[in-house]
């Protein structure tokens, strides 16, 4: 920890001039002009809802126009025929996650994809348990418990939660220790949504497989900001949302990945869009799935909520995921450096709740404070859009494609001013409906 601190210390300086210097050296700086950053705001909530890009707006407008001018013919005659839209987006996204084009498809929503894939891969026989973690986003646990319940098993007993020592992080060693002979499946997040810890997916996959356990990941908090090697690591399945780092729009179509070694498995939640494409319109009542990730589609693709992804994926691919990761780590390291150096002592008392080691960090920083909820409100009043996660975390996600180092510097000045002027004390202690 201290080593990282001093390393960061030697890389950065506290002055505003230094923030400008970092921006002037930023090879991704021009991408900010490709996004609609809400006027007068510092938007660091792209880990919750990424911003609209000009490319996404263009792809949405094109699809709308195709609907207007082609009607139903858009399924085959649109520039990107809607019949193949999900597969085309899957092939683009595959490049971000180290997969082959047919292993990824844009479909459904995150939670529905959890149900679909976990039901496919969880085949309790001798082994009945699903290994999960209590720090993951709750929808994952709701879904796992309902899968187990549907099999007539006991969710309290058969969904096993890995204990965390401090409520922030999970030790990979503890996860491996829990991979017992009664575990059928492990389903874990790539990045913990609150602390921003990035799990070692490569190691966990290897250890699971050595013990005869299948493993899947919810990569909602990593795809688009962290490079993945799902094929190389041998991950069995994965899924992720598109509205965070992929900038696919609120509630946009999600993605799923199925490793090609599993293409022969029967999708648990079969539906007609999973049918072999060439024969789908034979409309046979006997299901024949497409032996690709596309086989796990259920319904007609939601073309309008998939359309932004064509533009946003194009933008990320053009920037390059390695360059995105490099800048993301530099932004988050800089934020950690400034908070440690300016705000960690009395009367500020901010604390970093994210791993300091770069390889254990996703795209956001968890800034802890006992008044985090009201400070988060005070930040919003100062037009800094971050979010609050109970009990004490302000999540700050400086996004490589549209945030600047100077914005990071300014956020720290805002936090300092809020405490200096006790601005947070003006806000109610009750949490808003959406935080
Ligand atoms: C890890 C993770 N999974 C799932 C979800 C939400 O699922 P859905 O897209 O089905 O609403 C979130 C929401 O932020 C999340 O952080």
Coordinates of C-alpha atoms and ligand atoms in Angstrom, one line a residue, residues 47-48 109-112 114 136-140 189 191 193 218-221 239 241-244 251-252 254 389 395, ligand 1:
X47 CA -20.0 3.7 -14.0
X48 CA -23.8 4.1 -13.5
X109 CA -31.0 -7.3 -20.0
X110 CA -28.4 -8.1 -17.4
X111 CA -30.6 -9.8 -14.9
X112 CA -32.5 -11.8 -17.5
X114 CA -28.1 -14.1 -15.5
X136 CA -22.0 -8.1 -5.5
X137 CA -24.9 -6.0 -6.8
X138 CA -28.0 -7.5 -5.2
X139 CA -29.9 -8.4 -8.4
X140 CA -27.3 -11.1 -8.9
X189 CA -18.7 -10.0 -10.4
X191 CA -15.5 -5.7 -10.3
X193 CA -19.8 -2.4 -7.6
X218 CA -21.1 -10.4 -14.2
X219 CA -18.7 -8.0 -16.0
X220 CA -21.1 -5.0 -15.9
X221 CA -18.4 -2.9 -14.1
X239 CA -22.8 -11.2 -19.2
X241 CA -24.9 -4.4 -19.1
X242 CA -24.3 -1.8 -21.8
X243 CA -25.3 1.4 -20.0
X244 CA -22.2 2.0 -17.9
X251 CA -31.7 0.3 -19.8
X252 CA -30.0 -0.5 -23.1
X254 CA -27.1 -6.1 -22.5
X389 CA -23.8 3.8 -2.3
X395 CA -18.3 6.5 -6.2
Ligands
LIG1 C1 -23.1 -5.8 -11.4 C2 -24.5 -5.4 -11.8 N1 -25.3 -6.3 -12.3 C3 -26.5 -6.0 -12.7 C4 -27.0 -4.7 -12.6 C5 -28.4 -4.3 -12.9 O1 -29.1 -5.3 -13.7 P1 -30.1 -4.8 -14.8 O2 -29.3 -4.3 -15.9 O3 -30.8 -6.1 -15.1 O4 -31.0 -3.8 -14.2 C6 -26.2 -3.7 -12.0 C7 -26.7 -2.3 -11.9 O5 -26.0 -1.4 -11.7 C8 -24.9 -4.1 -11.6 O6 -24.1 -3.2 -11.1

